[in-house]
Short mmCIF file of C-alpha atoms in Angstrom, two decimals:
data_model
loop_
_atom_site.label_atom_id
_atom_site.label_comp_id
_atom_site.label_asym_id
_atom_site.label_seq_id
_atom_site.Cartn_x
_atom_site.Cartn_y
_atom_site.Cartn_z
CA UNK A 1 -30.75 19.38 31.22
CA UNK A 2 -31.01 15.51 31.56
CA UNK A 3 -30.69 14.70 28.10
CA UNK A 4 -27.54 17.29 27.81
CA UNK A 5 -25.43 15.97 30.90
CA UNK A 6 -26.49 12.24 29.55
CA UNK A 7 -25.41 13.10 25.93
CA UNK A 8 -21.99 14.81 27.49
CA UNK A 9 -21.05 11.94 29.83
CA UNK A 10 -21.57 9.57 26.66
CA UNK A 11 -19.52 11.43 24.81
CA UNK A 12 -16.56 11.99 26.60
CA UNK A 13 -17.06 8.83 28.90
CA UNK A 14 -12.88 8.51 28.13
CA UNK A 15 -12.51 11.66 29.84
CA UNK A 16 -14.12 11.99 32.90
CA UNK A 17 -17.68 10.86 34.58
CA UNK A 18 -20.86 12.38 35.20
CA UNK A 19 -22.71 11.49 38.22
CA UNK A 20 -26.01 12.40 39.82
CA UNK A 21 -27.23 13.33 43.29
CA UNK A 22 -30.54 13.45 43.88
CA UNK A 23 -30.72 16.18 46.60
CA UNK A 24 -33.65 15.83 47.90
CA UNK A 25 -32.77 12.56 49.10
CA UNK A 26 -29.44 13.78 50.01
CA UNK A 27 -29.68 16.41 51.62
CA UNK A 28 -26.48 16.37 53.91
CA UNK A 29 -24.44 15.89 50.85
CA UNK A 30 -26.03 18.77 48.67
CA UNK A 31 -25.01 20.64 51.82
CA UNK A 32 -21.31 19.80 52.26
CA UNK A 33 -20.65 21.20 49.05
CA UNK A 34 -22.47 24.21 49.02
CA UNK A 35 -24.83 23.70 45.70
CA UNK A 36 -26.75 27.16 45.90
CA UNK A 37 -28.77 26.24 42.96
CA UNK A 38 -30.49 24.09 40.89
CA UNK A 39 -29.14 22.46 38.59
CA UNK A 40 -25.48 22.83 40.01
CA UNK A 41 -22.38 21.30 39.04
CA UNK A 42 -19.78 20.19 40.79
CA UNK A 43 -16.43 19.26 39.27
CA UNK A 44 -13.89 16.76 41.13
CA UNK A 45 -10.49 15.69 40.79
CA UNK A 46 -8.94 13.03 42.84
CA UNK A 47 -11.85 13.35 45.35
CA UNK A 48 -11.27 17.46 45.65
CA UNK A 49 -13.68 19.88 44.29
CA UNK A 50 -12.07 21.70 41.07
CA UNK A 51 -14.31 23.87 40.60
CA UNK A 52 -18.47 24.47 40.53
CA UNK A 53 -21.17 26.24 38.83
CA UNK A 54 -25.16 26.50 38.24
CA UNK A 55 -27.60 26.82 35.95
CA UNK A 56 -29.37 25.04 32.43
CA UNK A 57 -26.67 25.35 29.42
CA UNK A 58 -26.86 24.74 26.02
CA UNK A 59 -24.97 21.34 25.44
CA UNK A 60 -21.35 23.37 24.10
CA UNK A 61 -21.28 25.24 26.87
CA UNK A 62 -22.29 22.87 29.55
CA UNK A 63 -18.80 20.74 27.98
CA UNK A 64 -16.48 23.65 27.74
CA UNK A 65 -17.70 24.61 31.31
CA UNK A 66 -16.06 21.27 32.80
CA UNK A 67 -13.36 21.11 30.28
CA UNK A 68 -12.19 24.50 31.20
CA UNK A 69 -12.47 23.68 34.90
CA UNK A 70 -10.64 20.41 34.05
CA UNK A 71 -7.50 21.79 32.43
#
């Protein structure tokens, strides 16, 4: 999935960010938000979580996963 979520937050770099936890180094923060699998994805706005969900995607549907979330 790396070189999906790296192409995505290129791409729409104007639109929102892409960051990524390491969570086995962060345990306690994999934790507070619940990730129940790996890879997960959690989408913010304005420091709240929008919305979440799991799992290797082709590169379309990783995008319309967090645009839909974001709308």
């Amino acid at each position: 999935m790396r070189p999906t979520v790296d192409a995505v937050a290129s791409e729409y770099r104007e639109k929102f960010i892409i960051a990524k936890l390491d969570i086995d180094k962060n345990r306690k923060t994999a934790g507070e938000y619940g990730g129940q699998g790996i890879p997960a994805y959690i989408v913010f706005r304005d420091g709240e979580v929008v919305g979440k969900f799991i799992g290797a995607l082709p590169k379309a549907a990783f995008t319309q996963q967090i645009l839909d979330i974001l709308k």
